Short mmCIF file of C-alpha atoms in Angstrom, two decimals:
data_model
loop_
_atom_site.label_atom_id
_atom_site.label_comp_id
_atom_site.label_asym_id
_atom_site.label_seq_id
_atom_site.Cartn_x
_atom_site.Cartn_y
_atom_site.Cartn_z
CA MET A 1 107.55 141.00 148.50
CA PRO A 2 107.73 138.05 151.06
CA ASP A 3 109.98 138.60 153.95
CA SER A 4 112.25 136.12 153.38
CA LEU A 5 112.88 135.96 149.76
CA THR A 6 115.39 133.14 148.31
CA LEU A 7 116.61 133.50 144.87
CA GLY A 8 119.48 131.37 142.73
CA VAL A 9 120.84 130.83 139.44
CA PRO A 10 121.78 126.98 138.88
CA GLU A 11 121.64 127.76 135.49
CA ALA A 12 122.27 129.65 132.37
CA ALA A 13 122.42 128.92 128.60
CA ALA A 14 123.89 130.80 125.84
CA SER A 15 122.92 130.99 122.13
CA THR A 16 124.53 133.07 120.01
CA ASP A 17 124.39 136.44 121.01
CA VAL A 18 122.49 136.22 124.41
CA ILE A 19 122.91 134.43 127.56
CA GLN A 20 119.50 133.70 129.73
CA PHE A 21 119.90 133.13 132.96
CA LYS A 22 117.56 130.73 135.16
CA LEU A 23 116.41 132.40 138.53
CA LEU A 24 115.31 130.24 140.70
CA VAL A 25 112.54 131.78 142.72
CA GLN A 26 108.30 131.15 142.88
CA PRO A 27 107.48 130.85 139.86
CA THR A 28 110.75 130.02 137.75
CA ILE A 29 111.71 132.66 135.78
CA PHE A 30 113.93 133.46 132.76
CA ARG A 31 115.72 136.43 132.39
CA SER A 32 118.57 137.81 130.18
CA PHE A 33 121.56 140.61 130.68
CA GLN A 34 119.91 143.15 129.15
CA GLN A 35 116.70 143.01 131.33
CA ILE A 36 119.08 142.60 134.12
CA SER A 37 121.08 145.84 133.15
CA TRP A 38 117.30 147.51 133.28
CA LEU A 39 116.62 146.28 136.96
CA HIS A 40 120.46 147.88 138.08
CA GLU A 41 119.75 150.65 136.14
CA LYS A 42 116.48 151.42 137.96
CA LEU A 43 117.63 150.58 141.40
CA THR A 44 120.46 152.93 140.68
CA ARG A 45 118.27 156.20 140.04
CA ALA A 46 115.66 155.53 142.87
CA PHE A 47 118.58 155.21 145.25
CA PRO A 48 121.09 157.50 144.47
CA GLU A 49 122.76 157.70 148.05
CA LEU A 50 122.66 154.37 148.82
CA VAL A 51 125.26 151.54 147.02
CA VAL A 52 123.81 149.47 144.47
CA PRO A 53 125.70 146.06 143.98
CA PRO A 54 127.45 146.78 140.34
CA LEU A 55 126.44 144.71 136.99
CA PRO A 56 128.80 142.21 135.63
CA GLU A 57 130.58 143.25 132.26
CA PRO A 58 128.38 142.47 129.35
CA PRO A 59 128.73 138.67 127.85
CA SER A 60 130.76 138.72 125.26
CA ALA A 61 129.61 136.98 121.93
CA GLN A 62 132.61 135.61 120.83
CA ARG A 63 132.45 133.55 123.54
CA MET A 64 128.91 132.23 123.91
CA ASP A 65 130.01 129.01 122.73
CA ASP A 66 132.62 128.49 125.82
CA GLN A 67 130.77 126.75 128.55
CA ASP A 68 133.24 128.02 131.31
CA TYR A 69 133.04 131.41 130.25
CA VAL A 70 129.14 131.15 130.50
CA GLU A 71 129.74 129.69 133.79
CA ARG A 72 132.08 132.29 134.72
CA LYS A 73 128.65 135.11 134.20
CA ARG A 74 125.81 132.55 136.08
CA MET A 75 128.18 133.07 139.01
CA GLN A 76 128.68 136.51 138.66
CA VAL A 77 124.91 137.02 138.73
CA LEU A 78 124.41 134.85 141.45
CA ARG A 79 126.35 137.38 143.38
CA PHE A 80 124.75 140.02 141.87
CA PHE A 81 121.36 138.86 142.78
CA GLU A 82 122.68 137.86 146.56
CA LYS A 83 123.47 141.18 147.77
CA LEU A 84 120.16 142.60 146.44
CA ILE A 85 118.32 139.87 148.29
CA ALA A 86 120.13 140.78 151.41
CA ARG A 87 118.81 144.53 151.74
CA PRO A 88 115.06 145.07 151.47
CA VAL A 89 115.19 147.97 150.36
CA PHE A 90 116.02 146.42 146.88
CA ALA A 91 114.20 143.36 147.25
CA ASP A 92 110.56 145.23 148.33
CA HIS A 93 111.46 147.96 145.54
CA ASP A 94 108.53 148.05 143.07
CA ASP A 95 111.26 147.33 140.19
CA PHE A 96 112.56 144.62 141.51
CA VAL A 97 108.81 143.45 141.99
CA HIS A 98 108.14 143.65 138.31
CA PHE A 99 111.11 142.14 137.97
CA LEU A 100 110.47 138.67 139.14
CA SER A 101 106.54 138.78 137.76
CA ASN A 102 105.55 137.55 134.23
CA ASP A 103 104.56 140.97 133.92
CA MET A 104 108.04 141.59 132.64
CA THR A 105 108.24 141.96 128.70
CA PRO A 106 111.80 141.15 126.91
CA THR A 107 111.65 144.27 125.14
CA GLU A 108 112.51 145.72 129.00
CA VAL A 109 116.24 146.06 128.58
CA GLY A 110 119.00 148.21 129.76
CA GLN A 111 121.19 150.84 127.77
CA THR A 112 123.83 148.98 126.11
CA ASN A 113 126.97 150.52 125.09
CA ARG A 114 127.24 148.98 121.45
CA GLY A 115 125.40 149.31 118.88
CA VAL A 116 124.88 149.11 115.28
CA LEU A 117 127.15 151.76 115.26
CA SER A 118 129.24 151.25 117.67
CA PHE A 119 132.24 151.53 115.63
CA LEU A 120 131.75 155.41 115.34
CA ARG A 121 132.89 157.74 117.90
CA PHE A 122 129.74 159.92 118.68
CA ASN A 123 127.63 156.67 118.80
CA ARG A 124 129.43 155.55 121.84
CA VAL A 125 128.12 156.26 125.21
CA ILE A 126 130.88 157.91 127.21
CA ARG A 127 130.43 158.24 131.27
CA SER A 128 130.73 161.85 132.15
CA ASN A 129 133.39 162.66 134.57
CA THR A 130 130.93 162.55 137.58
CA ASP A 131 130.48 158.66 137.40
CA ARG A 132 134.24 158.28 136.97
CA GLY A 133 135.37 159.88 139.83
CA PHE A 134 135.02 162.17 142.95
CA LYS A 135 133.16 165.76 143.15
CA SER A 136 135.19 168.41 143.73
CA TYR A 137 133.53 170.96 146.26
CA LYS A 138 135.21 172.83 148.84
CA ALA A 139 132.82 175.05 150.92
CA THR A 140 133.31 178.57 151.03
CA GLU A 141 130.88 179.58 154.22
CA PRO A 142 130.71 177.44 157.03
CA VAL A 143 127.99 175.08 157.85
CA GLU A 144 126.53 173.49 160.73
CA GLY A 145 127.03 169.14 160.47
CA ASN A 146 129.40 169.20 157.77
CA ASP A 147 132.03 166.57 158.92
CA GLN A 148 134.36 167.50 155.66
CA ASP A 149 137.43 166.36 157.05
CA THR A 150 136.22 162.96 157.76
CA PHE A 151 134.82 162.29 154.35
CA HIS A 152 137.81 163.71 152.85
CA ARG A 153 139.56 161.01 154.60
CA HIS A 154 136.85 158.43 153.18
CA GLN A 155 137.61 159.67 149.81
CA ILE A 156 141.55 158.93 149.70
CA TYR A 157 140.32 155.18 151.56
CA ILE A 158 138.16 154.22 148.39
CA LEU A 159 140.33 155.91 145.75
CA MET A 160 143.11 153.38 147.77
CA LEU A 161 140.71 149.95 147.77
CA GLU A 162 139.56 150.93 144.20
CA SER A 163 143.56 150.55 143.34
CA TYR A 164 144.50 147.87 145.23
CA PHE A 165 141.30 145.46 144.46
CA GLY A 166 142.56 146.68 140.80
CA THR A 167 146.22 145.45 141.58
CA ILE A 168 144.77 142.49 143.23
CA ALA A 169 142.64 141.45 140.30
CA GLU A 170 145.69 142.09 137.25
CA SER A 171 148.08 140.04 140.01
CA LEU A 172 146.18 137.16 139.89
CA GLY A 173 145.62 137.38 136.08
CA GLN A 174 149.09 137.64 135.68
CA LEU A 175 150.01 134.71 137.30
CA ILE A 176 147.22 132.65 135.68
CA GLN A 177 148.66 133.79 132.46
CA THR A 178 151.87 132.21 133.62
CA ARG A 179 150.26 129.59 134.71
CA GLU A 180 148.69 128.93 131.36
CA GLY A 181 151.85 129.53 129.47
CA LEU A 182 153.38 126.59 132.14
CA ALA A 183 150.43 124.64 130.98
CA ASP A 184 151.04 124.68 127.20
CA VAL A 185 154.57 124.38 128.03
CA LEU A 186 154.29 121.16 130.23
CA ALA A 187 151.73 119.70 127.37
CA HIS A 188 154.20 120.31 124.13
CA MET A 189 156.79 118.35 126.16
CA GLY A 190 154.73 115.72 126.91
CA ASP A 191 153.98 115.19 123.09
CA VAL A 192 157.29 115.42 122.48
CA VAL A 193 157.98 112.39 124.59
CA ILE A 194 155.10 110.55 123.36
CA GLU A 195 156.61 111.09 120.01
CA THR A 196 160.33 109.84 120.72
CA THR A 197 158.50 106.55 121.35
CA GLN A 198 156.90 106.26 117.89
CA SER A 199 159.96 105.59 115.65
CA LYS A 200 160.64 101.99 114.86
CA TYR A 201 164.99 102.26 114.89
CA ARG A 202 166.45 102.11 117.63
CA LEU A 203 170.43 102.10 119.12
CA GLY A 204 171.61 99.45 121.23
CA ASN A 205 173.15 96.13 121.52
CA GLY A 206 170.92 94.27 119.36
CA ASP A 207 166.91 92.97 118.84
CA SER A 208 167.46 90.27 121.03
CA GLU A 209 164.34 89.08 123.26
CA PRO A 210 165.46 90.24 126.39
CA HIS A 211 166.54 94.19 124.50
CA ARG A 212 163.69 94.09 123.01
CA LYS A 213 161.96 93.71 126.48
CA GLU A 214 164.11 96.74 128.08
CA GLN A 215 162.88 99.01 125.34
CA ARG A 216 159.28 98.63 125.24
CA ALA A 217 159.72 98.73 129.23
CA LEU A 218 161.37 102.42 128.35
CA ASP A 219 158.75 102.93 125.94
CA HIS A 220 156.32 102.79 128.42
CA LYS A 221 157.69 104.97 131.35
CA MET A 222 158.32 107.77 128.69
CA GLN A 223 154.64 107.12 127.52
CA LEU A 224 153.38 107.54 131.15
CA PHE A 225 155.75 110.54 131.99
CA GLY A 226 154.47 112.43 128.54
CA LEU A 227 150.43 111.33 130.01
CA LEU A 228 151.10 113.15 133.51
CA MET A 229 152.65 115.77 131.64
CA ASP A 230 149.55 116.39 130.01
CA GLU A 231 147.49 115.71 132.87
CA LEU A 232 149.19 118.91 134.89
CA GLY A 233 149.14 120.92 132.11
CA PHE A 234 145.28 120.62 132.05
CA ILE A 235 145.18 120.95 135.93
CA PHE A 236 147.05 124.09 135.45
CA THR A 237 144.91 125.34 132.84
CA ARG A 238 141.48 124.31 135.36
CA GLN A 239 143.22 125.53 138.02
CA GLY A 240 143.30 129.45 136.43
CA ILE A 241 139.42 129.05 135.35
CA GLU A 242 138.31 128.62 138.72
CA GLU A 243 140.50 130.65 140.61
CA ASN A 244 139.29 133.79 138.05
CA MET A 245 135.50 132.22 138.64
CA LYS A 246 135.92 132.33 142.87
CA PHE A 247 138.54 134.73 143.25
CA GLY A 248 139.56 137.13 140.81
CA ASP A 249 135.97 138.10 140.02
CA VAL A 250 135.44 138.90 143.54
CA MET A 251 138.21 141.60 143.39
CA ILE A 252 136.40 143.24 140.73
CA GLU A 253 133.38 143.43 141.71
CA TYR A 254 134.99 145.31 144.57
CA LYS A 255 136.67 147.54 142.38
CA ASN A 256 133.74 148.42 140.55
CA SER A 257 131.56 148.79 144.11
CA MET A 258 133.80 152.09 144.26
CA ASP A 259 131.82 153.49 142.01
CA GLY A 260 128.01 152.81 144.13
CA LEU A 261 130.50 154.71 146.83
CA LYS A 262 131.30 157.46 144.19
CA THR A 263 127.51 158.00 143.67
CA ALA A 264 126.63 157.95 147.26
CA PHE A 265 129.43 160.52 147.97
CA ASN A 266 128.44 162.81 145.10
CA ALA A 267 125.21 162.52 146.12
CA ARG A 268 125.89 164.14 149.65
CA THR A 269 128.23 166.38 147.57
CA GLN A 270 125.49 167.43 145.95
CA LYS A 271 123.31 167.85 149.07
CA LEU A 272 126.37 169.64 150.50
CA MET A 273 126.20 172.48 147.47
CA GLU A 274 122.47 173.14 148.16
CA TYR A 275 122.59 173.37 151.48
CA VAL A 276 125.44 175.86 151.87
CA ASP A 277 123.28 177.44 148.68
CA SER A 278 120.60 177.39 151.22
CA VAL A 279 123.01 179.12 153.78
CA LYS A 280 123.94 181.93 151.44
CA HIS A 281 120.64 183.17 150.41
CA ARG A 282 119.68 183.12 153.77
CA ASN A 283 122.64 185.21 154.63
CA LYS A 284 121.84 187.68 152.10
CA LYS A 285 118.09 188.11 153.31
CA ARG A 286 119.24 188.45 156.39
CA ASP A 287 122.17 191.14 154.95
CA LYS A 288 119.06 193.01 153.25
CA ALA A 289 116.41 193.27 155.90
CA ASP A 290 119.31 194.79 158.58
CA LYS A 291 120.26 197.21 156.59
CA LEU A 292 116.47 198.36 155.39
CA LYS A 293 116.02 198.37 159.77
CA LEU A 294 118.25 200.56 160.08
CA ARG A 295 117.43 203.05 157.29
CA MET A 296 113.86 203.18 157.08
CA GLY A 297 112.65 201.43 160.42
CA LEU A 298 110.95 198.29 161.36
CA HIS A 299 107.30 198.67 160.08
CA ALA A 300 108.09 199.93 157.03
CA PRO A 301 106.49 197.72 154.38
CA GLU A 302 109.48 197.03 151.95
CA VAL A 303 111.47 195.95 155.58
CA GLN A 304 108.35 193.53 156.54
CA ALA A 305 108.49 192.32 152.54
CA THR A 306 112.51 191.70 153.29
CA ILE A 307 112.01 190.24 156.56
CA ALA A 308 109.17 187.73 154.67
CA GLU A 309 112.00 186.79 152.10
CA GLU A 310 114.09 186.11 154.99
CA GLU A 311 111.84 183.88 157.09
CA GLU A 312 110.91 181.67 154.03
CA ALA A 313 114.68 181.46 152.91
CA THR A 314 115.76 180.28 156.40
CA GLN A 315 112.64 177.75 155.98
CA GLU A 316 113.99 176.92 153.06
CA LEU A 317 118.08 176.08 154.85
CA HIS A 318 116.31 174.72 157.30
CA SER A 319 115.02 171.97 155.07
CA SER A 320 118.17 171.38 152.96
CA ARG A 321 119.70 171.42 156.28
CA GLN A 322 117.69 168.21 157.04
CA GLU A 323 118.20 166.56 153.47
CA PHE A 324 121.63 167.14 153.83
CA ASP A 325 121.75 165.60 157.32
CA GLU A 326 119.55 162.57 156.15
CA CYS A 327 121.91 161.96 153.16
CA GLN A 328 124.98 162.20 154.90
CA ALA A 329 123.86 159.67 157.97
CA LYS A 330 122.71 157.28 154.50
CA VAL A 331 126.32 157.65 153.17
CA LYS A 332 127.50 157.18 156.69
CA GLN A 333 125.76 153.94 157.38
CA GLU A 334 125.87 152.47 153.73
CA ILE A 335 130.11 152.47 154.38
CA GLN A 336 129.13 150.88 157.01
CA LEU A 337 127.33 148.31 155.34
CA PHE A 338 130.36 148.11 152.49
CA GLU A 339 132.94 147.42 155.10
CA THR A 340 131.11 144.61 156.86
CA GLN A 341 129.88 143.23 153.52
CA LYS A 342 133.54 143.74 152.24
CA GLN A 343 134.92 141.45 155.06
CA HIS A 344 132.53 139.00 154.41
CA ASP A 345 133.14 138.19 150.96
CA ILE A 346 136.93 138.96 151.27
CA LYS A 347 137.42 136.60 153.96
CA ARG A 348 135.12 134.03 151.78
CA ALA A 349 136.88 134.65 148.91
CA ILE A 350 140.14 134.10 150.10
CA HIS A 351 138.67 130.81 152.27
CA ASP A 352 137.65 129.69 148.26
CA TYR A 353 141.07 130.33 146.98
CA VAL A 354 142.99 128.68 149.72
CA ASN A 355 140.62 125.30 149.22
CA LEU A 356 141.01 125.65 145.28
CA SER A 357 144.56 125.52 145.26
CA LEU A 358 144.83 122.82 148.53
CA ARG A 359 142.61 120.63 146.03
CA TYR A 360 144.48 121.25 143.28
CA GLU A 361 147.54 120.83 144.41
CA ARG A 362 146.62 117.27 146.37
CA SER A 363 145.41 116.36 142.59
CA LYS A 364 148.36 117.17 141.25
CA LEU A 365 150.28 115.29 143.81
CA ALA A 366 148.14 112.38 143.03
CA SER A 367 149.21 112.23 139.69
CA LEU A 368 152.72 112.90 140.46
CA GLU A 369 152.23 109.23 143.14
CA LYS A 370 150.23 107.84 140.85
CA ALA A 371 152.68 107.84 137.90
CA VAL A 372 155.61 107.16 139.46
CA GLN A 373 153.69 104.02 140.69
CA GLU A 374 152.91 102.56 137.50
CA ILE A 375 156.87 103.25 136.39
CA ARG A 376 158.35 101.48 139.51
CA GLN A 377 155.69 98.61 138.95
CA PHE A 378 155.51 97.98 135.12
CA HIS A 379 157.26 94.81 134.26
CA PRO A 380 157.53 94.14 130.72
CA LYS A 381 155.35 91.09 130.00
CA PRO A 382 156.47 88.10 127.11
CA ILE A 383 154.85 88.27 123.66
CA SER A 384 152.03 85.85 123.82
CA LEU A 385 152.19 83.48 120.45
CA ALA A 386 148.00 82.31 120.57
CA HIS A 387 146.14 82.90 117.95
CA GLN A 388 142.82 84.57 118.49
CA LEU A 389 140.63 81.22 117.80
CA LEU A 390 142.82 79.78 120.53
CA SER A 391 141.05 78.86 123.67
CA ASP A 392 141.66 80.35 126.68
CA ASP A 393 143.60 77.27 127.88
CA ASP A 394 145.60 76.95 124.89
CA GLU A 395 146.70 80.52 125.42
CA SER A 396 148.20 80.13 128.75
CA SER A 397 149.57 76.86 127.69
CA THR A 398 151.03 78.91 124.89
CA ALA A 399 152.24 81.81 126.94
CA SER A 400 153.82 78.98 129.25
CA SER A 401 155.49 77.09 126.87
CA SER A 402 157.30 80.88 125.48
CA THR A 403 158.89 81.25 128.76
CA THR A 404 160.75 77.72 128.99
CA HIS A 405 161.31 78.19 124.78
CA ASP A 406 165.07 78.87 125.30
CA ASN A 407 166.05 75.99 128.02
CA LYS A 408 164.39 73.34 125.60
CA GLN A 409 167.12 74.37 122.99
CA GLN A 410 169.79 74.36 125.15
CA GLN A 411 168.50 70.79 125.98
CA ARG A 412 168.57 70.31 122.74
CA LYS A 413 171.84 71.67 122.15
CA ARG A 414 173.77 69.32 125.38
CA ARG A 415 171.60 66.18 123.44
CA ARG A 416 173.17 66.52 120.42
CA ARG A 417 176.77 66.24 121.51
CA ARG A 418 175.78 63.41 123.31
CA GLY A 419 174.67 61.82 120.75
CA SER A 420 177.78 62.86 118.31
CA ARG A 421 179.97 61.59 121.25
CA LYS A 422 178.50 58.27 120.64
CA HIS A 423 180.09 57.41 117.37
CA GLY A 424 184.07 57.07 117.18
CA PRO A 425 186.23 58.25 114.89
CA GLN A 426 185.05 58.01 110.97
CA ALA A 427 187.54 56.90 108.37
CA ILE A 428 188.47 59.55 105.48
CA LEU A 429 186.20 58.59 102.59
CA SER A 430 186.84 59.29 99.24
CA SER A 431 185.14 61.59 96.41
CA ALA A 432 184.21 58.49 94.63
CA SER A 433 181.06 58.50 92.11
CA LEU A 434 179.89 55.58 93.00
CA PRO A 435 177.85 55.68 96.86
CA THR A 436 179.69 54.10 99.43
CA SER A 437 178.43 53.49 103.14
CA THR A 438 180.34 53.33 106.64
CA PRO A 439 178.47 51.14 108.68
CA ARG A 440 178.31 52.83 112.51
CA LYS A 441 180.12 50.65 115.31
CA LYS A 442 178.90 50.77 118.64
CA THR A 443 181.16 49.83 121.83
CA GLN A 444 180.24 48.45 125.05
CA LYS A 445 180.37 51.91 126.97
CA GLN A 446 177.98 53.41 124.37
CA THR A 447 175.50 50.61 124.75
CA LYS A 448 175.64 51.15 128.36
CA SER A 449 174.62 54.68 128.38
CA GLY A 450 171.68 54.51 125.53
CA ASP A 451 169.87 52.40 127.89
CA CYS A 452 170.79 54.89 130.45
CA GLU A 453 168.92 58.05 128.11
CA SER A 454 165.29 58.16 127.33
CA ASP A 455 163.69 58.07 123.84
CA ASP A 456 163.94 61.56 123.80
CA ASP A 457 167.64 60.63 123.45
CA ALA A 458 167.65 57.44 121.40
CA GLU A 459 165.83 59.27 118.68
CA ASP A 460 168.09 62.60 118.77
CA ALA A 461 171.10 60.46 118.99
CA THR A 462 169.95 59.43 115.39
CA LYS A 463 169.73 62.39 114.01
CA PRO A 464 173.09 64.07 112.77
CA SER A 465 175.10 66.15 115.07
CA ALA A 466 175.41 69.69 114.71
CA ALA A 467 178.66 70.06 116.27
CA PRO A 468 182.33 69.11 115.72
CA SER A 469 184.23 65.70 115.79
CA SER A 470 187.44 64.67 115.71
CA SER A 471 187.29 62.84 112.67
CA ARG A 472 187.14 64.67 109.18
CA VAL A 473 184.48 63.99 106.80
CA SER A 474 184.28 64.80 103.25
CA PRO A 475 181.71 67.37 102.41
CA PHE A 476 180.06 65.27 99.51
CA ILE A 477 178.82 62.91 102.84
CA ARG A 478 175.59 63.40 104.28
CA TYR A 479 173.84 61.01 106.82
CA GLU A 480 170.45 59.73 106.07
CA GLY A 481 169.39 57.45 109.25
CA GLN A 482 172.23 55.50 110.67
CA SER A 483 173.86 55.31 107.00
CA ARG A 484 176.28 57.93 105.20
CA VAL A 485 175.65 58.45 101.13
CA HIS A 486 177.68 60.33 98.46
CA MET A 487 175.71 63.70 97.50
CA SER A 488 177.34 62.51 93.86
CA ALA A 489 175.09 59.92 93.67
CA SER A 490 172.15 60.31 91.42
CA TYR A 491 168.54 61.82 92.56
CA ASP A 492 166.90 57.78 91.61
CA GLU A 493 170.05 56.01 93.67
CA ARG A 494 169.51 58.07 96.47
CA LEU A 495 165.99 57.56 96.64
CA GLY A 496 166.42 53.87 96.19
CA GLY A 497 169.25 53.68 98.61
CA SER A 498 167.68 50.29 100.19
CA ASN A 499 169.47 48.58 97.23
CA TRP A 500 172.79 49.86 98.08
CA GLN A 501 172.58 51.21 101.61
CA TYR A 502 174.49 48.95 103.55
CA SER A 503 172.71 48.76 107.15
CA SER A 504 174.36 49.06 110.22
CA SER A 505 173.99 45.50 111.13
CA ASN A 506 176.14 44.38 107.93
#
């Protein structure tokens, strides 16, 4: 194994029931979670007194199609390997070297807690009590080098850390769940706001063009608000997913790391038990030898055999004492390494969480500012009457002409009023059956004003005025050109009106 090993997990691909992780080493290899579990079991058995990084939870087959879930598992496996390669005692182990080589077969997998009959009680893999907590042991014999009080305080501290990390992870889960509920409410509110703009019925002052413009502007603003709610809901959901990946999982990993510390403490307790048993055995042999010496003397064969057994028990005691001291020293070193690694990882997790929160808060603020800016800057555009086959010039001219349509209508009404004023009071005509015609007389004042008017004014003056005049006109009389024709005349007579109409010159 090289001195500096670099190992990355850049990708992870999920199938129907397994996730394959791409391990970036020389050469690149692919390993399943079950194969990674095999490595964890091998290292745990090889180093019972060391804290092996905890293995993430096995992937759930029901969530293999969730890309965020696969990415979450990739990050968990990446942190697992980062802790492994940081310690040469793990990286240089034969099982780890075999794991990274091409000689590893797909059948080399770890134990699984789920099987074909895993729903049955007798087929479940149940962890023993020793794997769930500390071994309780109190030495009945005083032994040298036993820091029992110190390790008892460490045990209390480990139990407190396990409770704290679990509470933090649970609180974060509740926060994320509450935020997801808020995201659902925001998304629902956004959908309802958008649905309010889909109705064709309106309440208001009428369907005039200004009122329709105001209603379109309100609908557009409400749609912007609805889209804003949807976007905020999406941001809340994504924030919860990333918080779990970068902070919540770290808390869970350190909660599970307490199991490794408990295993190391239990290994020390086991060595302590063996050490105490050796002390008891040596003391028994020594007491027996002392009694035989007083009874039979030093040179008796039974005394010599007992002395030999005492010396053998003393050697076993020294061996047990040495093993216990080494194990206790390793556990103390593991505690220090654990504290150092914990400080580093917790600081990085808090740093990532703060940066993540700031990034998403900026995203929320940017979405709010963008929505407010769009709502303030929105001005409803006039309806374009241009046909799709018209050219760009025609479309621009049509759009510009629609803005002056109201002004032209008002100008035409004024011209019609001026034209109606040119005619003096008219005589009341009878409703005889024959067509009649009354010539229009022009005054001097009307002639002068007609010279000053434009061609449009002269053309409009010849048309019947819609404005009421001072003279009363029979409802059976209508204008044709500058003459009036009785409505009781026949269709042929009205078509041949040139034979019976009087011109204005006559």
